PDB file of C-alpha atoms in Angstrom:
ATOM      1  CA  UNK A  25     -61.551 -37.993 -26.400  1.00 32.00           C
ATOM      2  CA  UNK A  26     -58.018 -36.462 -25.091  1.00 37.00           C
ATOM      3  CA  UNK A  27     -59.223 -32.926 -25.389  1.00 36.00           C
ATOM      4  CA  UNK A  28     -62.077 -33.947 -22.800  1.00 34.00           C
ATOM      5  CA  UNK A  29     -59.631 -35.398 -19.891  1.00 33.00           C
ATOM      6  CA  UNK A  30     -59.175 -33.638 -16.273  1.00 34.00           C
ATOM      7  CA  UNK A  31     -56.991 -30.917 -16.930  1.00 41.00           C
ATOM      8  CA  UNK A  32     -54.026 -33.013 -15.570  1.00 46.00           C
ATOM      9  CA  UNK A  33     -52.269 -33.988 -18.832  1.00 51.00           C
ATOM     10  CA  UNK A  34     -50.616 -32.412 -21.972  1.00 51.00           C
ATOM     11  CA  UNK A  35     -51.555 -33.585 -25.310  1.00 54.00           C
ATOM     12  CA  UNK A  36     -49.030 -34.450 -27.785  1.00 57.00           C
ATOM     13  CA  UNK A  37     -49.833 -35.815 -31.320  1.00 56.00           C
ATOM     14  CA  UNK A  38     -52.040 -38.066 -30.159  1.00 62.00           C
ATOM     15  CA  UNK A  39     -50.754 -38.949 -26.735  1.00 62.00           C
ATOM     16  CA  UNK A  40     -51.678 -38.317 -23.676  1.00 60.00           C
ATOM     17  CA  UNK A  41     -49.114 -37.245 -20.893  1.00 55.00           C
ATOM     18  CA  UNK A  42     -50.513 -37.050 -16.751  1.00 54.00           C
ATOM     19  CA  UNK A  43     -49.217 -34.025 -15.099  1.00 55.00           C
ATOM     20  CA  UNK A  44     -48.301 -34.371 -11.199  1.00 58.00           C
ATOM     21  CA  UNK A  45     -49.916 -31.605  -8.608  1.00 72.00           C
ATOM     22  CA  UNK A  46     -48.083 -28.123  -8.262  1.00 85.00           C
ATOM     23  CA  UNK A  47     -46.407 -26.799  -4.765  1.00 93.00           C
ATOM     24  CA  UNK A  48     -46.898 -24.464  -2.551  1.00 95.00           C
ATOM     25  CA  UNK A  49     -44.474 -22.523  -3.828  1.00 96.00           C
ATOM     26  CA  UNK A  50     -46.014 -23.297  -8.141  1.00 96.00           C
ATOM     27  CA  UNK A  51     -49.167 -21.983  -6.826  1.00 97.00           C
ATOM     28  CA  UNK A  52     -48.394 -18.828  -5.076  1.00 98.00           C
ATOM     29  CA  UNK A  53     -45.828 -17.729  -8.084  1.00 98.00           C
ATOM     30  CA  UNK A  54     -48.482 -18.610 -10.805  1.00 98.00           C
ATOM     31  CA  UNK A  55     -50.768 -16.042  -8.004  1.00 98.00           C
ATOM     32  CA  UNK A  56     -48.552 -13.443  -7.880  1.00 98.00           C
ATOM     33  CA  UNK A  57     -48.486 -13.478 -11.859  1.00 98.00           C
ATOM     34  CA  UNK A  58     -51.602 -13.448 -12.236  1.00 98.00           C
ATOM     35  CA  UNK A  59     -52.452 -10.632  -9.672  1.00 98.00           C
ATOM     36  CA  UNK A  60     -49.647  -8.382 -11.283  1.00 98.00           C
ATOM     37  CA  UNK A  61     -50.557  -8.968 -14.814  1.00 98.00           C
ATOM     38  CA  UNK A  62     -54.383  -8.789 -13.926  1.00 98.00           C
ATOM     39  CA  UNK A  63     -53.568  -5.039 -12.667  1.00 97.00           C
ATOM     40  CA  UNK A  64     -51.378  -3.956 -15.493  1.00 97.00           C
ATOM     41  CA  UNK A  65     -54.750  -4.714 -18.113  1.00 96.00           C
ATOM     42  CA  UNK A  66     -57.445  -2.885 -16.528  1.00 93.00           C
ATOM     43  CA  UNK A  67     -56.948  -0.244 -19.212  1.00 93.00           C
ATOM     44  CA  UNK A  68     -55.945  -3.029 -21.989  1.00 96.00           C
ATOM     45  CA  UNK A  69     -57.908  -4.812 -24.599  1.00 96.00           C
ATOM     46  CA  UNK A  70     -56.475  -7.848 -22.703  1.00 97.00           C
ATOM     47  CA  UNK A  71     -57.266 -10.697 -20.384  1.00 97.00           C
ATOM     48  CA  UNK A  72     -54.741 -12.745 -18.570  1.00 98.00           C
ATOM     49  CA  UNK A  73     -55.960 -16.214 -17.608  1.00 97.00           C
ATOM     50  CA  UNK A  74     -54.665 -19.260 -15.025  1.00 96.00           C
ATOM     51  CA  UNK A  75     -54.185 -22.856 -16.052  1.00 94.00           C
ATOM     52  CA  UNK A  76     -57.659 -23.815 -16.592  1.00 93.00           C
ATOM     53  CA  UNK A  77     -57.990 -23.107 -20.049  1.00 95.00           C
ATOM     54  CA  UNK A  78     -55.969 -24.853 -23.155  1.00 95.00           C
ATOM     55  CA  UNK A  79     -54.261 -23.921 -25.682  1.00 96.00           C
ATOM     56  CA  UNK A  80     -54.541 -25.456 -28.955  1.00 96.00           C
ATOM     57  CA  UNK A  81     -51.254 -25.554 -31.351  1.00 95.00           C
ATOM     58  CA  UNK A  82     -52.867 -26.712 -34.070  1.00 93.00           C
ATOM     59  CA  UNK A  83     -49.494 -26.920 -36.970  1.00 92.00           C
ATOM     60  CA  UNK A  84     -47.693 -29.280 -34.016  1.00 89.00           C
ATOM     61  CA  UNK A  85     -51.026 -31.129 -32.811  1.00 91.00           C
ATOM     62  CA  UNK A  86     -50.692 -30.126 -29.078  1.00 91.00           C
ATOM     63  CA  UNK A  87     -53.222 -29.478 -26.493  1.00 93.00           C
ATOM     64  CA  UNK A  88     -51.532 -27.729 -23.246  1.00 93.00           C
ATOM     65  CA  UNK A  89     -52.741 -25.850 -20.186  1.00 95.00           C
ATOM     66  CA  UNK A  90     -49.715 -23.141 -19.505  1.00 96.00           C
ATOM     67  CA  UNK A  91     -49.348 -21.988 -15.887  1.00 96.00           C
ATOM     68  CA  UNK A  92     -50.478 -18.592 -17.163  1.00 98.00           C
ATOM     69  CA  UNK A  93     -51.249 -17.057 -20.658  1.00 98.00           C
ATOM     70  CA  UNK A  94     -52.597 -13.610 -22.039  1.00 98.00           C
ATOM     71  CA  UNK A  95     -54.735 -12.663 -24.922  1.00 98.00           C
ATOM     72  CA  UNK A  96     -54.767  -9.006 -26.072  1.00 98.00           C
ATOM     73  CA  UNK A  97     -58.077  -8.709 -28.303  1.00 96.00           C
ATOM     74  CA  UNK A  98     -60.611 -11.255 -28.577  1.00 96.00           C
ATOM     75  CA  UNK A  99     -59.631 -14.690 -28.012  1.00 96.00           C
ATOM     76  CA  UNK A 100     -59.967 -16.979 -30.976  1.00 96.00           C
ATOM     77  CA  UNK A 101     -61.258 -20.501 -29.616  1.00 95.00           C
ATOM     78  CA  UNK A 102     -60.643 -23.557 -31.201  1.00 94.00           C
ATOM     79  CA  UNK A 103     -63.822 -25.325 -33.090  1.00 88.00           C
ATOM     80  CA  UNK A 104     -65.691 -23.105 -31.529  1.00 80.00           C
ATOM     81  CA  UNK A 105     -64.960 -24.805 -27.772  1.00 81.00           C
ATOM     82  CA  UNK A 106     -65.050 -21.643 -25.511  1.00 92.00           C
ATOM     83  CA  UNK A 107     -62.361 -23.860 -23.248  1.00 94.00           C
ATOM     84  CA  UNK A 108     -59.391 -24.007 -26.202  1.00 96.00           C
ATOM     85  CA  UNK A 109     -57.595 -21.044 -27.428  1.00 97.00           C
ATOM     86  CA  UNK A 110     -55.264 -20.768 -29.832  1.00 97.00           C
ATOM     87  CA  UNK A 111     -53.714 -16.977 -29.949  1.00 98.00           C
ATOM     88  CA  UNK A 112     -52.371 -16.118 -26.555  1.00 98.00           C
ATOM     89  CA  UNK A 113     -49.154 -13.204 -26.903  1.00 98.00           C
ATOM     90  CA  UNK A 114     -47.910 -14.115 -23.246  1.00 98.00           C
ATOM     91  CA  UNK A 115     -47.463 -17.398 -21.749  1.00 98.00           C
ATOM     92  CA  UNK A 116     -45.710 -18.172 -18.219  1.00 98.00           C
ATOM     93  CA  UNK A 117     -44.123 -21.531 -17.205  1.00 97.00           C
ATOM     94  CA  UNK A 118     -43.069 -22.057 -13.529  1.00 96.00           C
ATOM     95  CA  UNK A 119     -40.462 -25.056 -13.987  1.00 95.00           C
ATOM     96  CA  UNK A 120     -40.098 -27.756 -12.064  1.00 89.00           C
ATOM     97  CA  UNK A 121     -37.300 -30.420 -11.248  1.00 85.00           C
ATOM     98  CA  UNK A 122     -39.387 -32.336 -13.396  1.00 85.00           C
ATOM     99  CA  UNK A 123     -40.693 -29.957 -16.026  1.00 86.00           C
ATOM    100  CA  UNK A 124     -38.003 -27.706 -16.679  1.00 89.00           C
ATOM    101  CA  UNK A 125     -36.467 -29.353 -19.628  1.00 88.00           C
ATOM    102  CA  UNK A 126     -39.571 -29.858 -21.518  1.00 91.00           C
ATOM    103  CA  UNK A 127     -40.683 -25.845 -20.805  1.00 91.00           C
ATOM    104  CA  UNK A 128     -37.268 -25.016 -22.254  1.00 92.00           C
ATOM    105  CA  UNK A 129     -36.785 -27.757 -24.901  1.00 87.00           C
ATOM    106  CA  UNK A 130     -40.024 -29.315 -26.571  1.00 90.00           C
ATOM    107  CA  UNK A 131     -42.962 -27.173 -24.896  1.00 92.00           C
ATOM    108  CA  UNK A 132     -41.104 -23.904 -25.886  1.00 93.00           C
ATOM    109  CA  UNK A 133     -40.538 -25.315 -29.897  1.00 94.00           C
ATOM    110  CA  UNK A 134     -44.288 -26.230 -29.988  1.00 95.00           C
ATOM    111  CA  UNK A 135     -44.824 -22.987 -28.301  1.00 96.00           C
ATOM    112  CA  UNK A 136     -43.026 -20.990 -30.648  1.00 96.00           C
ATOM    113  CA  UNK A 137     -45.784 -22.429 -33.995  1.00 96.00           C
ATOM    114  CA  UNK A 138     -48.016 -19.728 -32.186  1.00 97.00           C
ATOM    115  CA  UNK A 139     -47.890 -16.565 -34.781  1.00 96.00           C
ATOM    116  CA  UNK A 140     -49.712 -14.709 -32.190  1.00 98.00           C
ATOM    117  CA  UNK A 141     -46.882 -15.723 -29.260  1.00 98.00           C
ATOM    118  CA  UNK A 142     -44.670 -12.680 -28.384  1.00 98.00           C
ATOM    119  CA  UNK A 143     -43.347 -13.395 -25.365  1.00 98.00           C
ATOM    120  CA  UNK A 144     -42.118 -16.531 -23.335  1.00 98.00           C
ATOM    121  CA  UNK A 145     -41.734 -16.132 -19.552  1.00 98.00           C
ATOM    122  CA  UNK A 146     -40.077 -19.241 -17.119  1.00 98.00           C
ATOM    123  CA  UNK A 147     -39.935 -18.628 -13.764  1.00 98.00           C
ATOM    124  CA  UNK A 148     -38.046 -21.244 -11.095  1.00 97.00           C
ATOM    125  CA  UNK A 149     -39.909 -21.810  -8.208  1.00 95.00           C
ATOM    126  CA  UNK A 150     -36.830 -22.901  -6.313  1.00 93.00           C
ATOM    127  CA  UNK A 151     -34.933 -19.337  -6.301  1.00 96.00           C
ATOM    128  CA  UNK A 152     -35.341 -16.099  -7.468  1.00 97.00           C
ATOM    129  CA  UNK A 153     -34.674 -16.402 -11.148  1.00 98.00           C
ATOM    130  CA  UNK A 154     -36.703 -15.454 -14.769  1.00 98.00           C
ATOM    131  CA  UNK A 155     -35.937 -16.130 -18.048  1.00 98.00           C
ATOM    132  CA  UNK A 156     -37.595 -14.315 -20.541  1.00 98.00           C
ATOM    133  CA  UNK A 157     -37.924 -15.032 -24.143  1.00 98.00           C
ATOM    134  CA  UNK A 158     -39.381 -12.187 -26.905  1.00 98.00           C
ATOM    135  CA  UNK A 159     -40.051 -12.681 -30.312  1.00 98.00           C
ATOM    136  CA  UNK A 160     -38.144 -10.008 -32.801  1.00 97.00           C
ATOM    137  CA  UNK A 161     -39.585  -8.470 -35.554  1.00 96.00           C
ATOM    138  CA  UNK A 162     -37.331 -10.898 -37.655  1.00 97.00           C
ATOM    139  CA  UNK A 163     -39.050 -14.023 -35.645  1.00 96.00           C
ATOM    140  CA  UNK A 164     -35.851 -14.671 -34.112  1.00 97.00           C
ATOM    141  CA  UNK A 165     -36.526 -14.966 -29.991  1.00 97.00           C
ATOM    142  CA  UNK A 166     -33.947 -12.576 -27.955  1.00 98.00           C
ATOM    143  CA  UNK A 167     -32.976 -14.342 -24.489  1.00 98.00           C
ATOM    144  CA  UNK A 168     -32.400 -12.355 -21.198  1.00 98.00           C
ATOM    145  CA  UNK A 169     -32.343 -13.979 -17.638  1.00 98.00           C
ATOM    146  CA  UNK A 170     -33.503 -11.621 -14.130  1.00 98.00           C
ATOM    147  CA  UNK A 171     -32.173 -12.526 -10.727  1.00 98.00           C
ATOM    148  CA  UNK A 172     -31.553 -10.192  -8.416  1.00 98.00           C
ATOM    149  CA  UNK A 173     -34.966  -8.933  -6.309  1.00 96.00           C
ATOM    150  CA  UNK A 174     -34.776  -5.299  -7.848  1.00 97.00           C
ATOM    151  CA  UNK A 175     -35.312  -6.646 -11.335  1.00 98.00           C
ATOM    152  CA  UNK A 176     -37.903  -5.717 -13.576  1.00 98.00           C
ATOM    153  CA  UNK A 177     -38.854  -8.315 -15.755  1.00 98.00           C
ATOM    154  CA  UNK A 178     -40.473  -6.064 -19.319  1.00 98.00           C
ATOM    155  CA  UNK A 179     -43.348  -7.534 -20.562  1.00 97.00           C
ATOM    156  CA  UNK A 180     -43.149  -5.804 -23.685  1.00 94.00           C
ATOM    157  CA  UNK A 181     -46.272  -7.946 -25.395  1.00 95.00           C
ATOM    158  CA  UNK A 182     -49.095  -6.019 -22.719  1.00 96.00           C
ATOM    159  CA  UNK A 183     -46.393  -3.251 -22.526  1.00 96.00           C
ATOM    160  CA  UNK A 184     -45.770  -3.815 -18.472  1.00 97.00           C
ATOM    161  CA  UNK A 185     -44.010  -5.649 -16.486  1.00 98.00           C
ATOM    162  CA  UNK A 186     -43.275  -7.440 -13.179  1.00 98.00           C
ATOM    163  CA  UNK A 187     -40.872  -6.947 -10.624  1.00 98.00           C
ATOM    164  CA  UNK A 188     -38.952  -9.986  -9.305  1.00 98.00           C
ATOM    165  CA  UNK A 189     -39.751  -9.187  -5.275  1.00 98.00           C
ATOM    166  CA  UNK A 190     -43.124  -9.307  -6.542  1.00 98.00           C
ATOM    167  CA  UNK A 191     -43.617 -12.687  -8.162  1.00 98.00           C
ATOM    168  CA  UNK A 192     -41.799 -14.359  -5.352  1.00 98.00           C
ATOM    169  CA  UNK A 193     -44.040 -12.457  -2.801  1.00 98.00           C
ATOM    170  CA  UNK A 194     -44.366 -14.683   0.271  1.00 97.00           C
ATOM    171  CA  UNK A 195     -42.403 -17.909  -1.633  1.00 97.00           C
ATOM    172  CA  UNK A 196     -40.509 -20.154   0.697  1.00 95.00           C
ATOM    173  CA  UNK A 197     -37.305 -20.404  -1.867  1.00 92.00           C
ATOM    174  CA  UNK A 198     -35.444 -23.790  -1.869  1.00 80.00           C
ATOM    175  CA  UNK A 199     -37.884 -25.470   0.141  1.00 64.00           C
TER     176      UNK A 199
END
């Protein structure tokens, strides 16, 4: 069964897609995140979790294990699994050469079925660069892009946020 597989792999409709290792560089970003998120929610009804656990997006039929994702409240798992969720309000993508088209084109539409999604965040792992996505009141997702190392990236979902120079802490850029 596809939802059983080494978490290697993104399930779409049915099919099963194998997902390569992540660098150096994927690792310590996705890290940093973490760490800096993790911080932010010690007073917060809210848990921020690596790439180990799934998401479930049940209207689109897709089974996917973001970099990093936060639930504020209790997290609703899917048929009762405790390993698939299906209402996180923050995900983070680092892209790729390879996956940046599908974070910002397909992954971000299925994505976007999540009524409990609020904010999208893509980070490049070969310079210093964001891109942040938010959900408006009116549904409609309001685009603004960080790149200079002073930048603070709002993370209005968990009400924080993350400075640039932090996320790229010890990252070997263009490497």
């Amino acid at each position: 069964m596809a939802t059983d597989l080494f978490h290697i792999h993104r399930f779409v409709a049915g099919e099963v897609f194998a997902m390569t290792g992540a660098t150096e560089a994927h690792n310590l970003i996705v890290a940093n995140v973490i760490a800096g998120i993790h911080a932010q929610l010690k007073v917060k009804p809210c848990r921020v979790y690596p790439s180990d656990l799934k998401i479930r997006i049940e209207t689109e039929d897709i089974g996917a294990y973001p970099d990093v994702m936060v639930i504020c409240g209790e997290p609703t798992f899917y048929d009762d699994r405790r390993d698939v969720v299906t209402n996180p309000i923050l995900i983070v993508a680092v892209l790729s050469a390879s996956s940046q088209a599908c974070d910002r084109g397909d992954k971000f539409r299925h994505y976007r079925a999540l009524p409990s999604l609020q904010t999208y965040l893509l980070l490049s792992q070969d310079r210093m660069q964001a891109e942040l996505f938010a959900r408006q009141a009116d549904g409609s997702w309001q685009f603004s892009a960080f790149g200079e190392p002073a930048d603070r990236v709002p993370l209005t979902a968990v009400e924080g946020e993350l400075l640039l120079t932090e996320i790229y802490d010890r990252v070997t850029l263009g490497a």
